[in-house]
Tab-separated table of C-alpha atoms in Angstrom:
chain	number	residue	atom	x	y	z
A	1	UNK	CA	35.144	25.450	-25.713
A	2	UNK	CA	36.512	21.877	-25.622
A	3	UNK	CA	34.405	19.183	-27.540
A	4	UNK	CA	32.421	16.941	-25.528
A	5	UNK	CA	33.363	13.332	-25.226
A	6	UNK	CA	31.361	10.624	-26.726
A	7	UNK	CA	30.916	6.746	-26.949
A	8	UNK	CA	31.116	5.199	-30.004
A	9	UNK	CA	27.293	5.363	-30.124
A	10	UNK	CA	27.442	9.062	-29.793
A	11	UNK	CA	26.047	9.641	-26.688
A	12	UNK	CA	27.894	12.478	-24.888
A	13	UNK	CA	29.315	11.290	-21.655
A	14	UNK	CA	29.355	12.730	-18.070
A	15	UNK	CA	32.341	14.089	-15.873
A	16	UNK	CA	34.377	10.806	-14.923
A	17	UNK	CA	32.440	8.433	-17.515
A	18	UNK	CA	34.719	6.731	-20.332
A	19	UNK	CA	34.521	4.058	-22.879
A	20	UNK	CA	37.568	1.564	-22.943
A	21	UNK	CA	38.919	-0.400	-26.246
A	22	UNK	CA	36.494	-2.835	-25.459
A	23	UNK	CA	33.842	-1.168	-25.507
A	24	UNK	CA	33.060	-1.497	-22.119
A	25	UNK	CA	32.425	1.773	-19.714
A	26	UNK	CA	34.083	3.125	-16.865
A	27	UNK	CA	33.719	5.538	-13.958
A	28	UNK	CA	35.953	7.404	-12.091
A	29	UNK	CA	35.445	9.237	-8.985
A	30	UNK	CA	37.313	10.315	-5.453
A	31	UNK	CA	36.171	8.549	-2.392
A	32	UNK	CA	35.813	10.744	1.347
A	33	UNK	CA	39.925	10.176	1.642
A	34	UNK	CA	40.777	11.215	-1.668
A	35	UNK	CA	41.632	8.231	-3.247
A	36	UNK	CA	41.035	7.564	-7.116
A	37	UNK	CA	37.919	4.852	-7.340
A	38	UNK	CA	36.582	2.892	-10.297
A	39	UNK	CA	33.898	1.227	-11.767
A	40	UNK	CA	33.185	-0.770	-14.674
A	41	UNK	CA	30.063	-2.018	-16.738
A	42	UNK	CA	29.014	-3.202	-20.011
A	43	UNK	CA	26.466	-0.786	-21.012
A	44	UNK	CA	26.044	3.148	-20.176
A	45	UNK	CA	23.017	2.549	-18.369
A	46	UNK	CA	24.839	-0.059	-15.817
A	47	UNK	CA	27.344	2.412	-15.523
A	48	UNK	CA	24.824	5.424	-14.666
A	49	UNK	CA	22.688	3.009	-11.873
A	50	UNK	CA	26.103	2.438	-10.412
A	51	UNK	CA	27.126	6.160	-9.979
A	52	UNK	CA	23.906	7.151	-8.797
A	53	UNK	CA	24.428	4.200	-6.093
A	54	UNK	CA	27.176	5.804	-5.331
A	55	UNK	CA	26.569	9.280	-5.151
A	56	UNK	CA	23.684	8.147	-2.748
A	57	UNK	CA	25.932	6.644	-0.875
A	58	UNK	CA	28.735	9.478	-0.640
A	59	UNK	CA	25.693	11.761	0.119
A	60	UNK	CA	24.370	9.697	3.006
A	61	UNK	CA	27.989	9.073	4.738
A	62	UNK	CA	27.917	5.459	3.529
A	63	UNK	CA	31.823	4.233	3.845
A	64	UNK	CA	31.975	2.879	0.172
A	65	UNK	CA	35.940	2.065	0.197
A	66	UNK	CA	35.073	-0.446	3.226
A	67	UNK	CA	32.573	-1.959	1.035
A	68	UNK	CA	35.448	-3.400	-0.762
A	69	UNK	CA	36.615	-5.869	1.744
A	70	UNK	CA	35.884	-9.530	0.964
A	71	UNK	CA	32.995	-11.243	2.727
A	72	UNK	CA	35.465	-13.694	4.371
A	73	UNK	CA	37.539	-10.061	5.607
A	74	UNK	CA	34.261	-8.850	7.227
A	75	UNK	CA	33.735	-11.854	9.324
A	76	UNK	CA	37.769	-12.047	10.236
A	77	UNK	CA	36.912	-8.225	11.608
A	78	UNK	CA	33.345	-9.578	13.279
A	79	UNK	CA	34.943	-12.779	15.175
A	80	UNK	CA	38.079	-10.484	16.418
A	81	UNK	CA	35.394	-8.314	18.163
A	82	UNK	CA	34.413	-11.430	20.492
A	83	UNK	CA	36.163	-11.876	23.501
A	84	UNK	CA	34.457	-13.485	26.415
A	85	UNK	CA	33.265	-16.037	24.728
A	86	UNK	CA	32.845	-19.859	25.977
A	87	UNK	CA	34.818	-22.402	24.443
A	88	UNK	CA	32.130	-24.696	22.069
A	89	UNK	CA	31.372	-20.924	20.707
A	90	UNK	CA	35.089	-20.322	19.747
A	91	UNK	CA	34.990	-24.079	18.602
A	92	UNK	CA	31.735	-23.156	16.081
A	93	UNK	CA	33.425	-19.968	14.868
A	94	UNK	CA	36.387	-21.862	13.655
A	95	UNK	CA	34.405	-24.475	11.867
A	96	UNK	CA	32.008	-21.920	10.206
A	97	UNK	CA	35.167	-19.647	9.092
A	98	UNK	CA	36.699	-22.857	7.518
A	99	UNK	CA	33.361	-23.238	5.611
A	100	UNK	CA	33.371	-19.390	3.885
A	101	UNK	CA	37.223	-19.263	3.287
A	102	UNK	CA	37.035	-22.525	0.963
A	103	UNK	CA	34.210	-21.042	-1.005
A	104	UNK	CA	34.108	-18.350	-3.591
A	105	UNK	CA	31.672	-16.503	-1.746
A	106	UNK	CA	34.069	-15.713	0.646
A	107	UNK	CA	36.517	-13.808	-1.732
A	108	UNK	CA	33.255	-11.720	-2.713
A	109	UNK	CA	33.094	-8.398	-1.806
A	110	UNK	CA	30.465	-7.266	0.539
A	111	UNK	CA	29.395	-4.166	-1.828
A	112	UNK	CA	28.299	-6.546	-4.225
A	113	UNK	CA	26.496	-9.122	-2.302
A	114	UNK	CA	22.827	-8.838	-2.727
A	115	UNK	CA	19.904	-11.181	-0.738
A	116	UNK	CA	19.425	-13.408	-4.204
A	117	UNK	CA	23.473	-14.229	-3.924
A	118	UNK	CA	23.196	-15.565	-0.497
A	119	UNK	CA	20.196	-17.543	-1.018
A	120	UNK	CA	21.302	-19.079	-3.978
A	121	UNK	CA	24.685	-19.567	-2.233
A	122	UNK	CA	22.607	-21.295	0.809
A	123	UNK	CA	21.125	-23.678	-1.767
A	124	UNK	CA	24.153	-24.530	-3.598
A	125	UNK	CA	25.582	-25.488	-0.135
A	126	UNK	CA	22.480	-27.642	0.668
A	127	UNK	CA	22.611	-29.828	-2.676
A	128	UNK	CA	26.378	-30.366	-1.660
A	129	UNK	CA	25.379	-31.941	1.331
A	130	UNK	CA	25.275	-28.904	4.071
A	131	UNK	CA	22.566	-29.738	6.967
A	132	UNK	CA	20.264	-27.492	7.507
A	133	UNK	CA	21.767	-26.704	11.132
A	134	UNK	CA	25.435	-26.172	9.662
A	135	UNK	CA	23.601	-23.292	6.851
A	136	UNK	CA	21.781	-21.914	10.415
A	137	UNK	CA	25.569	-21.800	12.201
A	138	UNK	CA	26.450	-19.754	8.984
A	139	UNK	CA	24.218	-17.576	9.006
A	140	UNK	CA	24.478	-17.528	12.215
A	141	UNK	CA	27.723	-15.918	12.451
A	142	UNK	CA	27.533	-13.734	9.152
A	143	UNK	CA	24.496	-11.732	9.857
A	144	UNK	CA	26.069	-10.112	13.132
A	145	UNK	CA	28.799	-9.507	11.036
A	146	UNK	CA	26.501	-7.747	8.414
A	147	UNK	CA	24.437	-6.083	10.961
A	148	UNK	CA	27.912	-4.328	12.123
A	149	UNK	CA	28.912	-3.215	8.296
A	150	UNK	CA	25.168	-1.917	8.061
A	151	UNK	CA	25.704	-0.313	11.874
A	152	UNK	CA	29.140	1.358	10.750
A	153	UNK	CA	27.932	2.349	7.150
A	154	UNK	CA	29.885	0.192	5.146
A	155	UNK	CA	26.437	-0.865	3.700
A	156	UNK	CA	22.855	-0.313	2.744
A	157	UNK	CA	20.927	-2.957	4.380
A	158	UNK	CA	22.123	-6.489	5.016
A	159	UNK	CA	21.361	-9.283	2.884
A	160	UNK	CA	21.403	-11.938	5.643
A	161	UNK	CA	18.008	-10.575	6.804
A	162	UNK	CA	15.956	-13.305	5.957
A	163	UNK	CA	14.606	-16.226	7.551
A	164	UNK	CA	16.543	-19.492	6.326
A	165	UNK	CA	13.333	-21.924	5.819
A	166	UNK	CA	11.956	-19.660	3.054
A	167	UNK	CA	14.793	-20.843	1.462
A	168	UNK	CA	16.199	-24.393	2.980
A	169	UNK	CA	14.017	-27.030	3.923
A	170	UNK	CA	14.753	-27.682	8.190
A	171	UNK	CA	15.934	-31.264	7.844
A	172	UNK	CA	16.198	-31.862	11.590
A	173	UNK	CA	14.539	-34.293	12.845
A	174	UNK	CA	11.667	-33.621	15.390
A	175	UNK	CA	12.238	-34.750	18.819
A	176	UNK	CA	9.530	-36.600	19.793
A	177	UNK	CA	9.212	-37.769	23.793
A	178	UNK	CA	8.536	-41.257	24.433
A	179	UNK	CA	5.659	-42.732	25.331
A	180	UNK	CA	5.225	-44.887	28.651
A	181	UNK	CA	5.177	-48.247	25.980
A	182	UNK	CA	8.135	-47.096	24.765
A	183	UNK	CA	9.954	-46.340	27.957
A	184	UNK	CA	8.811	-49.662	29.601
A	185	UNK	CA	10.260	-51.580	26.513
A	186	UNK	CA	13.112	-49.902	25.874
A	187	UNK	CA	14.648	-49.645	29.428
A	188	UNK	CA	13.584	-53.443	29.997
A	189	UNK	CA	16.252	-54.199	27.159
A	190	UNK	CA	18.567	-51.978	28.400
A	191	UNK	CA	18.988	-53.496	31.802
A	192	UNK	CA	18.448	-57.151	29.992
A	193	UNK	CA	21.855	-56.390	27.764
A	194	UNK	CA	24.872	-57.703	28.365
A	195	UNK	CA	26.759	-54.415	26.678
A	196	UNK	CA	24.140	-52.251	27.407
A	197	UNK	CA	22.944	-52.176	31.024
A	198	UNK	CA	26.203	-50.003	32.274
A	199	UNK	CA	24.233	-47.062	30.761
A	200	UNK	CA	21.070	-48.039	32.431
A	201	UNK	CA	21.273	-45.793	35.433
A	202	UNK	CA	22.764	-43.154	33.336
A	203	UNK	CA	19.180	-43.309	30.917
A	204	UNK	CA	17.443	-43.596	33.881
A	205	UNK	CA	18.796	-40.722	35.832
A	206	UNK	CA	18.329	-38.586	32.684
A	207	UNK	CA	14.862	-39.567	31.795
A	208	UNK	CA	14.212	-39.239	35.552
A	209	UNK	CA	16.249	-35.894	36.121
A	210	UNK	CA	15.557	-33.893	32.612
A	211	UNK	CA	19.269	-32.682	32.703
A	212	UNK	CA	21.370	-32.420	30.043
A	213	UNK	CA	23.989	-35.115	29.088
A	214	UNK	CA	26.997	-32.314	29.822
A	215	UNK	CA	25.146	-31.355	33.313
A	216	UNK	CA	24.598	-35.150	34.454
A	217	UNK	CA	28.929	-35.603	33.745
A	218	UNK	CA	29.452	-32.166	34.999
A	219	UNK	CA	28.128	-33.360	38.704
A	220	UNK	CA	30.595	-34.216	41.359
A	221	UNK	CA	29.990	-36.741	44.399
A	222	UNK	CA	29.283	-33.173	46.519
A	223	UNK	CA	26.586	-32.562	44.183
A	224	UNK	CA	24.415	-35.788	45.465
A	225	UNK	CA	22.491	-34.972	48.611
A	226	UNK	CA	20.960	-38.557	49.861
A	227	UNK	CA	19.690	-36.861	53.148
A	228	UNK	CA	17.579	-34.240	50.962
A	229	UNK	CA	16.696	-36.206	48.570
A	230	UNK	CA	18.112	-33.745	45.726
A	231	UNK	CA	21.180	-32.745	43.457
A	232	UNK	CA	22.447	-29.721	42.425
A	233	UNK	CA	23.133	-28.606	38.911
A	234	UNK	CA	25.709	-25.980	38.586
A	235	UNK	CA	27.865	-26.693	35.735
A	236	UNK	CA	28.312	-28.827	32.704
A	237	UNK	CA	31.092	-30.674	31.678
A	238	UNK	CA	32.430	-29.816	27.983
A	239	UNK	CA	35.319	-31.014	25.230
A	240	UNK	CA	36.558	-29.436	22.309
A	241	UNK	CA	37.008	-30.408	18.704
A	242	UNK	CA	40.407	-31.516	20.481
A	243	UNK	CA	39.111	-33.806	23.087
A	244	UNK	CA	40.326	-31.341	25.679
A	245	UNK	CA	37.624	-31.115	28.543
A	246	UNK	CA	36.814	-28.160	30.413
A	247	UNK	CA	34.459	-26.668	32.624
A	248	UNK	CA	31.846	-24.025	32.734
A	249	UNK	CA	28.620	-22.823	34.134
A	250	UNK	CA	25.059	-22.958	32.749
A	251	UNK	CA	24.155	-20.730	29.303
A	252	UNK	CA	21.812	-18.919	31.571
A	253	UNK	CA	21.410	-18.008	35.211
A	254	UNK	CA	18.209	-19.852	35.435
A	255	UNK	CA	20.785	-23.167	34.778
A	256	UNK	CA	22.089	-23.135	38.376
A	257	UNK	CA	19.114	-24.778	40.158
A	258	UNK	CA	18.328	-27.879	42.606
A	259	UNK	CA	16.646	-30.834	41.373
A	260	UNK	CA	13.997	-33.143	43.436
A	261	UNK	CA	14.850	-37.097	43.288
A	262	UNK	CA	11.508	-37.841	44.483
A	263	UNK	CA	11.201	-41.190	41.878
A	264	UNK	CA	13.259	-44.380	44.156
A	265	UNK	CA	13.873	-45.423	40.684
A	266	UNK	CA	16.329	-42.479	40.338
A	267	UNK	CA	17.226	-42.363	43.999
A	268	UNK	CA	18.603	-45.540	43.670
A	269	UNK	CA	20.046	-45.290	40.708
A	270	UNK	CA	22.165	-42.436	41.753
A	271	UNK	CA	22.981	-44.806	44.653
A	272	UNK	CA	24.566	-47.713	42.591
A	273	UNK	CA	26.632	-44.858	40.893
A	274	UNK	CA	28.000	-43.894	44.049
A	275	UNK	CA	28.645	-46.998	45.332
A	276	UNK	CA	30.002	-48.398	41.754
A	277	UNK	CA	32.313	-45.560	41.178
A	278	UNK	CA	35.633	-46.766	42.860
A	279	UNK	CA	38.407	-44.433	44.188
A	280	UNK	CA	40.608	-43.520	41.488
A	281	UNK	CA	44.515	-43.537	43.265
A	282	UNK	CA	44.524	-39.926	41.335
A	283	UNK	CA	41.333	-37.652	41.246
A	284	UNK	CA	40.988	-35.440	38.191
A	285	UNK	CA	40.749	-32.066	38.100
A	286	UNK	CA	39.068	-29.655	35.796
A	287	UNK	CA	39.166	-26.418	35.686
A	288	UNK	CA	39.603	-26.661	39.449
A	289	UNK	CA	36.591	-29.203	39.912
A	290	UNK	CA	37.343	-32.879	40.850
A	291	UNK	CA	35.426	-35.663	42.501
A	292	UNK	CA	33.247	-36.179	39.512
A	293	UNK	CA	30.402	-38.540	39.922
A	294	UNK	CA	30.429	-40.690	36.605
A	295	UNK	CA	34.312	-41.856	35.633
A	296	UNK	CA	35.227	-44.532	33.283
A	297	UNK	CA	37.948	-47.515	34.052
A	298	UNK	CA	40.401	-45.326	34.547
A	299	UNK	CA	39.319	-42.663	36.540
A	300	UNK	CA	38.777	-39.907	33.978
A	301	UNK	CA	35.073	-38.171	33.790
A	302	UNK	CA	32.891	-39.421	31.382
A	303	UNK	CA	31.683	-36.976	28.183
A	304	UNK	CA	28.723	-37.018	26.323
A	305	UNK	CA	30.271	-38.478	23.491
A	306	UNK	CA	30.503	-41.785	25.569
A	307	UNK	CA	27.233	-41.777	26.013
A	308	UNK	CA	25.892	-40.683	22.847
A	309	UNK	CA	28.207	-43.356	20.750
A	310	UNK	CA	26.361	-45.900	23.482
A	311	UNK	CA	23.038	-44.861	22.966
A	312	UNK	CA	23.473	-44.843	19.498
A	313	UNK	CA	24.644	-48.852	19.493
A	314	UNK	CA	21.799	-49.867	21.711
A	315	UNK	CA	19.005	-48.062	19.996
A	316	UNK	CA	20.281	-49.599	16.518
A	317	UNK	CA	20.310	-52.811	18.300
A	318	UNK	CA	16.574	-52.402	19.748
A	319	UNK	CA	15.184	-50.976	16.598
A	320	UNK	CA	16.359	-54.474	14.816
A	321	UNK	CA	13.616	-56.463	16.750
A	322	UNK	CA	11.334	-53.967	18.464
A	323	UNK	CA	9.149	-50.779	16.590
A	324	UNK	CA	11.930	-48.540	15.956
A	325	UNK	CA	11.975	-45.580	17.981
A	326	UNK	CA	13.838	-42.191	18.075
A	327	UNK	CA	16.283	-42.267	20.855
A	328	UNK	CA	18.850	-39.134	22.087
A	329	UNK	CA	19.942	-37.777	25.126
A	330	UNK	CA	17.871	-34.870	24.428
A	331	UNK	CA	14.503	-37.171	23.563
A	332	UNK	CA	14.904	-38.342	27.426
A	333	UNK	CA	15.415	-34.663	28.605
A	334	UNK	CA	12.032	-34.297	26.196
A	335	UNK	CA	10.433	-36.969	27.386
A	336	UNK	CA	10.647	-35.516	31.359
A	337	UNK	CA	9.399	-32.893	30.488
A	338	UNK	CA	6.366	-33.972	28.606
A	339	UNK	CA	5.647	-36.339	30.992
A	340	UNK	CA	6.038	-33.576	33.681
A	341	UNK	CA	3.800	-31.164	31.593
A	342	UNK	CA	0.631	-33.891	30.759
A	343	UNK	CA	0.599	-34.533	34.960
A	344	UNK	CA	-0.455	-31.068	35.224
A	345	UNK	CA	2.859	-28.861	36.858
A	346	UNK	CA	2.785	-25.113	36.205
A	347	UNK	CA	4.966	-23.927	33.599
A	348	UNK	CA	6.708	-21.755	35.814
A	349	UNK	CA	7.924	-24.376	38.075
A	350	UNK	CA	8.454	-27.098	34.752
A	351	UNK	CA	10.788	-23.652	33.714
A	352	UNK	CA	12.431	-24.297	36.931
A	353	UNK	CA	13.181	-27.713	36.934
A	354	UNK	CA	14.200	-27.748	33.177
A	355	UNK	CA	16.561	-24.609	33.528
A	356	UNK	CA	14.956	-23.139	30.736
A	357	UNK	CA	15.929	-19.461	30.355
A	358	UNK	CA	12.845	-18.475	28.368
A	359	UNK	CA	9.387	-19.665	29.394
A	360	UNK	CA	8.552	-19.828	25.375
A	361	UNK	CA	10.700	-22.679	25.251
A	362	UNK	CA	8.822	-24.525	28.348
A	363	UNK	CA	5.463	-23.658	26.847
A	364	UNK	CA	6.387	-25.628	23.555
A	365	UNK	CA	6.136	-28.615	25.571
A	366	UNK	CA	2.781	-28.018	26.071
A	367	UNK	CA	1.972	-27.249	22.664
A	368	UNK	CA	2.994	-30.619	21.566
A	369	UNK	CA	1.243	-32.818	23.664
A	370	UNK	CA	0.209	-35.877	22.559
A	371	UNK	CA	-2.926	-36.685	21.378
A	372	UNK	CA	-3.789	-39.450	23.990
A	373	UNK	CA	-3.017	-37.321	26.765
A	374	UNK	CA	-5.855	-35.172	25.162
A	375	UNK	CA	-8.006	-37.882	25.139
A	376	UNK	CA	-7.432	-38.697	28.409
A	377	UNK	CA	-8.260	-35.391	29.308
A	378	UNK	CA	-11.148	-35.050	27.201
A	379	UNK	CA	-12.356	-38.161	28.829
A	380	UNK	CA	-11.629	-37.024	32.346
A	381	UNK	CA	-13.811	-33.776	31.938
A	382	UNK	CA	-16.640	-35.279	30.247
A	383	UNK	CA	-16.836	-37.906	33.240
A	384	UNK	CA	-16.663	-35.586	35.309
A	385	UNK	CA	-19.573	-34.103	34.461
């Protein structure tokens, strides 16, 4: 009868357990395609939670040799799986992949990646400066790709599954809508500026429209219907981290839809567009659309960076002598539909007009109504009565 083995502490070790020159501890086992596996540890007890981990996870069909691919490997595998995707998608994946191969966390193996590690690698990333909405484009890529390793039985559980503000404070900054003060003020200096009133039919379309900044540039001259008073919205116009512009439809169906230009305000505003836009000797053409409605000097569409770099100039330039205000394409889009939702139209038609896929997102707008327009209602009930 052979003697059993032992550590240097005398405890008798198992099948596959060993004790190195260091001291240390190792085990050795087969994995489902018979190749030789090992683990280490620094006490006998580590070792023994990490065999039983392991045997749990032989028994239950868990693939523990794919749980030795690197975090950054498991993503590469996760982002290969997406074809059909739209461009500004592709654009995000390559700027969150940057992120995770330039950190340490990326060379981690998945196996060993537990919830704490991922929160405290979230908050690392957040004292060196991260936004909150580049951590949420992380995560928003790397839990799918944990979800598949769980899926395929690489792993346990995935340790994305938690809900980023328990851990990072949401640093974005509310959108509040405008109120008519506000508006009155603001657009008054617009049109008053000697550098700033050639955006003021652009502002006032938007704040008159709700579209989006890359649905107002994706509009051609075909889109404008004078006789019906209405447009239509059926694409946006995009760019790449590249500058490259391109083409595509609305995230949802519920995008494609016909807007009313019932205001004369916006009317004519889309009127001294039309008249003000020139006839480039060349139309461009993208992605097989041409004729676009809002073109700069030399006949190329406009993108929403020209308009947000604007808007940016003139709002720094109003807040210097007026209250200082809040002031995005998207506060205008907000500020339509606030206004839209305190005059009393059903959400479902509000949904419509705002090309809102989910009526949750509509119904927020009502949720954050401002307090005088529940005064005002308060005030019209009570008389009322």
């Amino acid at each position: 009868m052979s003697e059993k083995r032992k550590d240097h502490r005398g405890r008798v070790l198992k099948k596959g357990e060993s004790q190195r020159k260091d001291r240390t501890y190792q085990y050795r086992y087969s994995d489902p395609f018979g190749k030789r596996r090992y683990v280490y540890a620094e006490t006998l007890q580590e070792l023994r939670e990490k065999e039983a981990e392991i045997q749990r996870d032989l028994a239950d069909g868990i693939r523990t040799v794919d749980g030795g691919m690197t975090v950054l490997e498991l993503m590469d595998r996760y982002l290969s799986l997406q074809h059909g995707i739209r461009p500004n998608t592709v654009s995000n994946h390559n700027y969150v992949r940057k992120i995770v191969a330039k950190e340490v966390f990326g060379q981690r193996l998945i196996r060993d990646i537990g919830t704490s590690d991922v929160k405290l690698w979230f908050i690392k990333l957040n004292q060196e400066g991260k936004r909150y909405s580049t951590l949420q484009s992380l995560r928003g890529v790397l839990k799918p790709a944990f979800d598949m390793a769980v899926e395929e039985d690489i792993l346990r559980k995935n340790p994305f599954a938690f809900p980023l503000s328990r851990v990072v404070a949401n640093d974005t900054e509310s959108r509040e809508p405008l109120t008519d003060e506000q508006v009155d003020d603001f657009f008054a200096f617009v049109q008053n500026g000697k550098s700033s009133r050639k955006y003021y039919d652009q502002l006032v379309i938007l704040l008159g429209t709700g579209l989006r900044v890359s649905e107002l540039f994706g509009l051609t001259l075909a889109d404008v219907d004078f006789k019906r008073r209405r447009i239509r919205v059926d694409r946006q116009l995009q760019y790449d981290r590249n500058g490259k512009l391109y083409v595509q439809k609305p995230k949802t169906a519920s995008g494609e839809r016909y807007i009313p230009l019932l205001d004369d305000a916006v009317l004519e505003a889309f009127r001294r567009v039309v008249q003000n836009r020139g006839r480039p000797k060349v139309e461009t053409v993208v992605d097989g659309v041409s004729g676009f409605l809002f073109i700069d000097k030399n006949g190329k569409p406009k993108t929403n960076y020209s308009l947000q770099h604007g808007l940016k100039r003139i709002v720094e330039h109003y807040n210097e002598t007026h209250e200082p205000i809040t002031l995005t394409p998207h506060v205008l889009r907000h500020t339509f539909c606030t206004r839209m939702a305190q005059a009393g139209m059903p959400v479902k038609e509000l949904q419509y007009l705002m090309g809102h896929a989910d009526v949750g997102t509509t119904l927020n707008i009502y949720t954050h109504l401002s307090y005088d327009a529940a005064e005002k209602s308060m005030q019209k009930i009570l008389l009322s009565g």
